[in-house]
Amino acid sequence: MSDPVKRLSSSMPLVARARNARRIMSNDIPERMTAEEQPYCIWHPDMATEDAYRSMASGFPDMRYQVGRACAAAGCHALYQELDLLPEVSIAEEGRESETDGGKLIYDEIMSFKYRYVIMDDCKRTVELMDYVCPVYLNGNTEVRWRLTALRGIARRFNDDLLPCTKEDMHLGLEVQELDERHDILNDNEAKLLYNPLPRDLPAVKKTLLTQMAAHDGNIERYTQLATSGRTLTQLDQDCVIRGIIHHTMYARWWAGQIKNDTIYARSSPYVWDIQRAIMARRIMLNDASAFEEGWPPGVPMPYIIWWPLQPQPDMLGLLAMKVSEMKRQCAAAAIVCDYENVYKSLDPEPSWHLWNIASEFAANPFYREDQERRGGGRCRSGG
């Protein structure tokens, strides 16, 4: 290692962990490491030899589970047995997904136990040797080795720190690298999980589509089983959640509780305010005036579409416009779509391109478009 890397390692634990991970994967086992200098992932992008991992476990016994995980990825069944570990679910999933003979033996051995444990947490990058969870089932939460091949280009303007991130590298590469197609598309057996009850032990870690469909359908039971790891929601994940909230009242209520209690589900969303906006839209469509009795909730964005898939009652729109004056245009738009002519007239909205467009695209009654054109003139059509 170069002198600059050594100097950075002495003052920055993150760099020290990266340096030590690289050394281990190059079969150069450090003589000493403090707890904060010990890396979590020591099996990607390269793997050490079996002897190097054996020395690692001997010299740093509190890293035996990382070595066990590396054994599962590399298919080192003999060394895994020497470690005498508790049957741990991420090691089982790593072994199954490694497609090695030794990995399959490790998977079968762990699955033969009546109870299994969560000791390694890929999102937190922790190994809990004392206060572990048991019994648990395989739930596809492991960031298995083939997942680590997906990279985001370093040239991106914005790069969020998406979880899990076992290598602490923000998934960055010189160029974008996608997953192999076979790891990104469900096979026939995996696709059957979309329309069948979920087993306690998921047979694969490819559960992105399963989770998105559960959110899209507002299925609380399936979503809570599938989305337990704290994995950061992608934009598509979040779009599915919002769709589920907009269409399913109980899912909206469940999400409101998750946000209020700051649960692992709420913390997984990088843009939780968009979910809050969808919840408020659903409540308005259900004529739930308690949502804004004391004024609009602070910090919650105001929705624009409050008339689909349900239409609020006329009195609800009038009350909302009165209590929250900033929502007057949205109420006028809803009145146009719902053909509440009296509500529209009472609101007397300023002519705008937005309302003219709503009237032109969604209103069966020509009155609203004609009123916008008559009072707004050319400004409405031009967007001025």
XYZ file of C-alpha atoms in Angstrom:
384
model
C 0.000 0.000 0.000
C 1.173 3.521 -0.772
C 2.225 5.925 1.974
C -0.734 8.308 1.296
C -3.184 5.412 1.818
C -1.401 4.443 5.046
C -1.598 8.021 6.320
C -5.304 8.293 5.490
C -5.960 4.939 7.119
C -4.421 6.131 10.371
C -6.917 8.999 10.657
C -9.987 7.759 8.747
C -11.564 4.448 9.851
C -13.536 4.238 6.576
C -10.296 4.243 4.580
C -8.740 1.815 7.045
C -11.611 -0.628 6.516
C -11.303 -0.348 2.736
C -7.542 -0.866 2.936
C -7.899 -3.882 5.206
C -10.598 -5.424 2.998
C -8.303 -5.114 -0.003
C -5.398 -6.651 1.917
C -7.509 -9.603 3.087
C -8.826 -10.306 -0.414
C -5.185 -10.229 -1.592
C -4.256 -12.875 1.013
C -2.367 -10.326 3.120
C -3.897 -10.648 6.584
C -3.299 -7.560 8.793
C -1.465 -8.202 12.044
C -3.851 -6.005 14.011
C -7.156 -4.196 13.468
C -9.260 -2.246 15.923
C -12.997 -2.887 15.864
C -13.655 0.218 13.761
C -10.964 -0.815 11.281
C -12.501 -4.232 10.596
C -14.250 -4.402 7.187
C -17.682 -5.936 6.776
C -17.355 -7.309 3.246
C -14.249 -9.395 2.551
C -15.586 -11.399 -0.412
C -15.963 -8.833 -3.228
C -14.649 -7.838 -5.724
C -12.161 -10.673 -5.086
C -11.973 -13.616 -2.740
C -8.998 -14.739 -0.683
C -7.741 -18.296 -0.580
C -9.196 -20.778 1.888
C -5.958 -20.706 3.906
C -6.064 -16.912 4.091
C -9.636 -16.983 5.376
C -8.627 -19.652 7.889
C -5.843 -17.395 9.173
C -8.329 -14.540 9.281
C -10.708 -16.483 11.521
C -7.847 -17.577 13.772
C -6.377 -14.104 14.165
C -9.680 -12.236 14.460
C -12.266 -14.589 16.008
C -14.885 -11.824 16.181
C -14.830 -11.809 12.351
C -15.729 -15.500 12.024
C -19.143 -14.718 10.574
C -17.617 -12.556 7.824
C -15.302 -15.481 7.088
C -18.309 -17.816 7.098
C -20.045 -15.535 4.603
C -16.939 -15.577 2.422
C -16.908 -19.379 2.650
C -20.496 -19.471 1.411
C -19.666 -17.194 -1.510
C -16.546 -19.160 -2.423
C -17.962 -22.618 -1.712
C -15.473 -23.489 1.068
C -17.589 -26.013 2.955
C -14.745 -27.593 4.956
C -13.587 -24.279 6.406
C -17.174 -23.300 7.137
C -17.588 -26.409 9.273
C -14.387 -25.585 11.178
C -15.826 -22.192 12.175
C -18.644 -23.788 14.229
C -21.102 -20.941 13.550
C -24.763 -20.651 14.413
C -27.034 -21.322 11.391
C -27.190 -17.766 10.002
C -29.642 -16.752 7.278
C -27.412 -14.434 5.233
C -24.750 -17.138 5.030
C -27.440 -19.592 3.891
C -28.647 -17.226 1.151
C -25.077 -16.439 0.088
C -24.345 -20.142 -0.211
C -27.496 -20.887 -2.202
C -26.892 -18.006 -4.614
C -23.168 -18.797 -5.096
C -24.026 -21.697 -7.412
C -21.048 -23.648 -6.063
C -21.103 -27.200 -4.758
C -19.664 -26.095 -1.427
C -22.121 -23.224 -1.186
C -25.020 -25.615 -1.686
C -23.659 -27.875 1.071
C -23.475 -24.862 3.408
C -27.041 -23.865 2.481
C -28.366 -27.401 3.018
C -26.564 -27.672 6.354
C -28.053 -24.414 7.651
C -31.533 -25.307 6.418
C -31.367 -28.635 8.252
C -31.544 -26.808 11.596
C -34.927 -26.267 13.184
C -34.097 -22.642 14.053
C -32.015 -20.084 12.218
C -30.529 -16.744 13.280
C -29.991 -13.181 12.015
C -26.493 -12.188 13.065
C -25.252 -10.230 10.049
C -27.151 -7.106 8.978
C -26.142 -5.893 5.525
C -27.908 -2.531 5.821
C -26.250 -1.690 9.143
C -23.032 -3.559 8.309
C -23.075 -5.079 11.784
C -22.394 -8.532 13.216
C -24.439 -9.060 16.359
C -22.767 -11.779 18.390
C -24.843 -11.369 21.550
C -28.280 -9.840 20.947
C -29.153 -11.725 17.766
C -32.649 -12.567 16.498
C -34.048 -16.111 16.469
C -36.043 -17.800 15.057
C -36.072 -16.210 11.611
C -36.684 -17.260 8.032
C -34.872 -16.651 4.772
C -36.384 -13.441 3.432
C -34.121 -12.432 0.558
C -32.543 -9.577 2.537
C -28.951 -10.589 1.827
C -26.858 -8.444 -0.507
C -25.403 -11.556 -2.108
C -22.220 -11.412 -4.132
C -23.820 -11.215 -7.575
C -25.781 -8.143 -6.465
C -22.524 -6.315 -5.824
C -21.677 -6.347 -9.543
C -24.273 -3.629 -10.250
C -22.532 -0.251 -10.240
C -23.498 3.369 -10.766
C -21.266 5.509 -12.931
C -19.051 7.922 -11.036
C -19.953 10.640 -13.554
C -23.514 10.859 -12.211
C -24.293 14.307 -10.852
C -26.068 12.959 -7.775
C -25.269 9.684 -6.052
C -27.369 8.767 -3.043
C -25.929 6.425 -0.433
C -28.325 3.544 -1.086
C -28.661 0.765 1.470
C -27.488 -1.904 1.746
C -23.928 -0.916 0.904
C -21.753 -3.659 2.321
C -18.552 -2.326 0.717
C -19.128 1.295 1.809
C -18.450 2.488 -1.746
C -21.896 3.944 -2.625
C -22.038 1.308 -5.422
C -19.826 3.527 -7.578
C -17.779 2.443 -10.574
C -15.989 4.187 -13.396
C -18.907 3.213 -15.638
C -22.461 2.013 -15.134
C -22.649 -1.748 -14.831
C -25.981 -3.587 -14.860
C -26.828 -6.941 -13.353
C -26.673 -9.972 -15.572
C -30.125 -10.545 -17.078
C -30.595 -13.893 -15.342
C -30.213 -12.140 -11.997
C -32.640 -9.384 -12.922
C -35.576 -11.392 -14.321
C -37.702 -13.898 -12.424
C -37.626 -17.455 -13.683
C -40.853 -19.447 -14.018
C -40.794 -20.791 -10.457
C -39.959 -17.390 -8.979
C -42.727 -15.723 -11.015
C -45.272 -18.043 -9.404
C -44.685 -16.179 -6.144
C -46.475 -13.182 -7.696
C -49.798 -15.016 -7.525
C -49.288 -17.543 -4.747
C -48.935 -17.185 -0.964
C -45.387 -16.428 0.073
C -43.536 -19.288 1.790
C -41.900 -18.614 5.135
C -38.486 -19.163 3.570
C -38.235 -17.311 0.268
C -36.517 -19.491 -2.336
C -34.596 -16.577 -3.920
C -33.266 -13.103 -3.190
C -34.823 -11.694 -6.374
C -37.769 -10.074 -4.615
C -37.741 -6.543 -6.074
C -40.720 -7.184 -8.345
C -42.547 -9.058 -5.574
C -42.127 -6.088 -3.228
C -43.149 -3.571 -5.878
C -46.301 -5.549 -6.691
C -47.201 -5.772 -3.005
C -46.874 -1.983 -2.728
C -48.755 -1.386 -5.980
C -51.643 -3.536 -4.744
C -51.640 -2.041 -1.244
C -51.084 -5.507 0.238
C -49.901 -4.803 3.779
C -49.211 -8.429 4.726
C -47.036 -9.184 1.707
C -45.281 -5.812 1.851
C -44.370 -6.139 5.523
C -42.962 -9.621 4.934
C -40.922 -8.572 1.920
C -39.658 -5.094 2.864
C -38.138 -5.778 6.266
C -34.458 -5.137 5.631
C -34.302 -1.339 5.510
C -33.192 -1.422 1.857
C -33.469 2.081 0.360
C -36.499 2.505 -1.894
C -35.718 3.280 -5.516
C -37.850 5.771 -7.423
C -39.858 2.915 -8.946
C -40.308 1.330 -5.496
C -41.630 4.625 -4.197
C -43.945 5.097 -7.195
C -45.479 1.705 -6.420
C -45.936 2.675 -2.760
C -47.639 5.932 -3.765
C -49.930 4.112 -6.189
C -50.892 1.677 -3.436
C -51.649 4.533 -1.026
C -53.736 6.447 -3.557
C -55.893 3.376 -4.236
C -56.062 1.604 -0.873
C -57.207 3.316 2.307
C -55.860 0.741 4.758
C -52.440 0.831 3.103
C -52.483 4.632 3.414
C -53.371 4.364 7.101
C -50.634 1.793 7.653
C -48.040 4.043 5.994
C -49.202 7.028 8.064
C -48.479 4.989 11.188
C -45.061 3.955 9.911
C -44.092 7.578 9.274
C -45.436 8.734 12.626
C -43.455 6.059 14.470
C -40.352 6.391 12.267
C -40.182 2.657 11.593
C -37.742 0.814 9.364
C -40.270 1.051 6.532
C -40.466 4.850 6.790
C -36.706 5.241 7.092
C -36.247 3.248 3.891
C -37.818 6.061 1.859
C -35.420 8.840 0.785
C -38.401 11.018 -0.173
C -40.900 10.322 2.577
C -42.647 13.649 1.972
C -43.969 12.302 -1.359
C -45.601 9.451 0.554
C -47.088 11.948 3.013
C -48.531 13.933 0.096
C -50.187 10.786 -1.269
C -51.660 9.994 2.152
C -53.178 13.473 2.355
C -54.631 13.137 -1.146
C -56.278 9.845 -0.176
C -57.726 11.383 2.984
C -59.184 14.306 1.042
C -60.777 11.942 -1.480
C -62.347 10.109 1.468
C -63.782 13.410 2.787
C -61.686 13.202 5.938
C -61.715 16.812 7.117
C -59.747 15.931 10.258
C -56.660 15.889 8.057
C -56.588 19.700 8.011
C -58.865 20.817 10.874
C -55.927 22.521 12.592
C -54.437 23.765 9.354
C -52.267 21.951 6.863
C -49.750 19.636 8.570
C -46.357 21.377 8.661
C -43.732 19.972 6.343
C -46.196 17.937 4.279
C -46.394 18.911 0.576
C -49.835 19.687 -0.834
C -51.172 17.288 -3.475
C -52.455 18.519 -6.808
C -54.689 15.653 -7.924
C -57.390 15.155 -5.291
C -60.094 13.832 -7.600
C -58.795 10.423 -8.717
C -59.336 7.529 -8.230
C -62.124 8.793 -5.889
C -64.026 12.061 -6.079
C -64.507 14.088 -2.877
C -67.916 15.515 -2.010
C -68.727 19.119 -3.005
C -68.850 20.283 0.629
C -65.397 18.805 1.203
C -63.867 20.921 -1.537
C -65.512 24.067 -0.205
C -64.292 23.363 3.335
C -60.763 22.578 2.155
C -60.538 25.813 0.144
C -61.789 27.765 3.152
C -59.451 26.135 5.701
C -56.379 25.949 3.465
C -56.398 28.829 1.017
C -53.253 27.495 -0.702
C -55.337 24.544 -1.919
C -57.888 26.706 -3.749
C -56.578 25.912 -7.225
C -56.553 22.162 -6.511
C -60.137 22.418 -5.247
C -61.153 24.276 -8.414
C -59.483 21.587 -10.542
C -61.367 18.894 -8.639
C -64.637 20.814 -9.063
C -64.033 20.923 -12.818
C -63.353 17.189 -13.120
C -66.238 16.256 -10.804
C -68.558 18.759 -12.560
C -69.411 20.618 -9.355
C -70.459 23.817 -11.088
C -71.710 25.526 -7.948
C -68.466 24.804 -6.115
C -66.452 26.115 -9.050
C -68.457 29.319 -9.168
C -68.178 29.854 -5.419
C -64.418 29.431 -5.579
C -64.196 31.875 -8.499
C -60.660 30.726 -9.372
C -58.233 32.917 -11.240
C -57.963 31.870 -14.897
C -54.829 29.797 -15.491
C -53.336 27.444 -18.012
C -53.485 24.649 -15.428
C -57.236 24.931 -14.927
C -57.858 25.442 -18.652
C -55.855 22.292 -19.372
C -57.812 20.316 -16.762
C -61.069 21.581 -18.236
C -59.960 20.736 -21.775
C -58.654 17.257 -20.963
C -60.954 15.924 -18.247
C -64.233 17.873 -18.152
C -67.248 16.621 -20.074
C -69.039 19.909 -19.383
C -67.714 22.641 -21.763
C -68.717 25.373 -19.292
C -65.388 25.269 -17.435
C -63.148 25.536 -20.489
C -65.282 28.310 -21.911
C -65.241 30.188 -18.602
C -61.446 29.957 -18.394
C -61.101 31.175 -21.991
C -63.643 33.974 -21.549
C -62.025 35.356 -18.411
C -58.410 34.522 -19.174
C -58.244 35.140 -22.882
C -55.138 33.925 -24.655
C -53.190 33.644 -21.387
C -54.809 30.281 -20.600
C -53.967 28.530 -23.856
C -50.436 29.855 -24.004
C -49.658 29.065 -20.369
C -49.108 32.733 -19.613
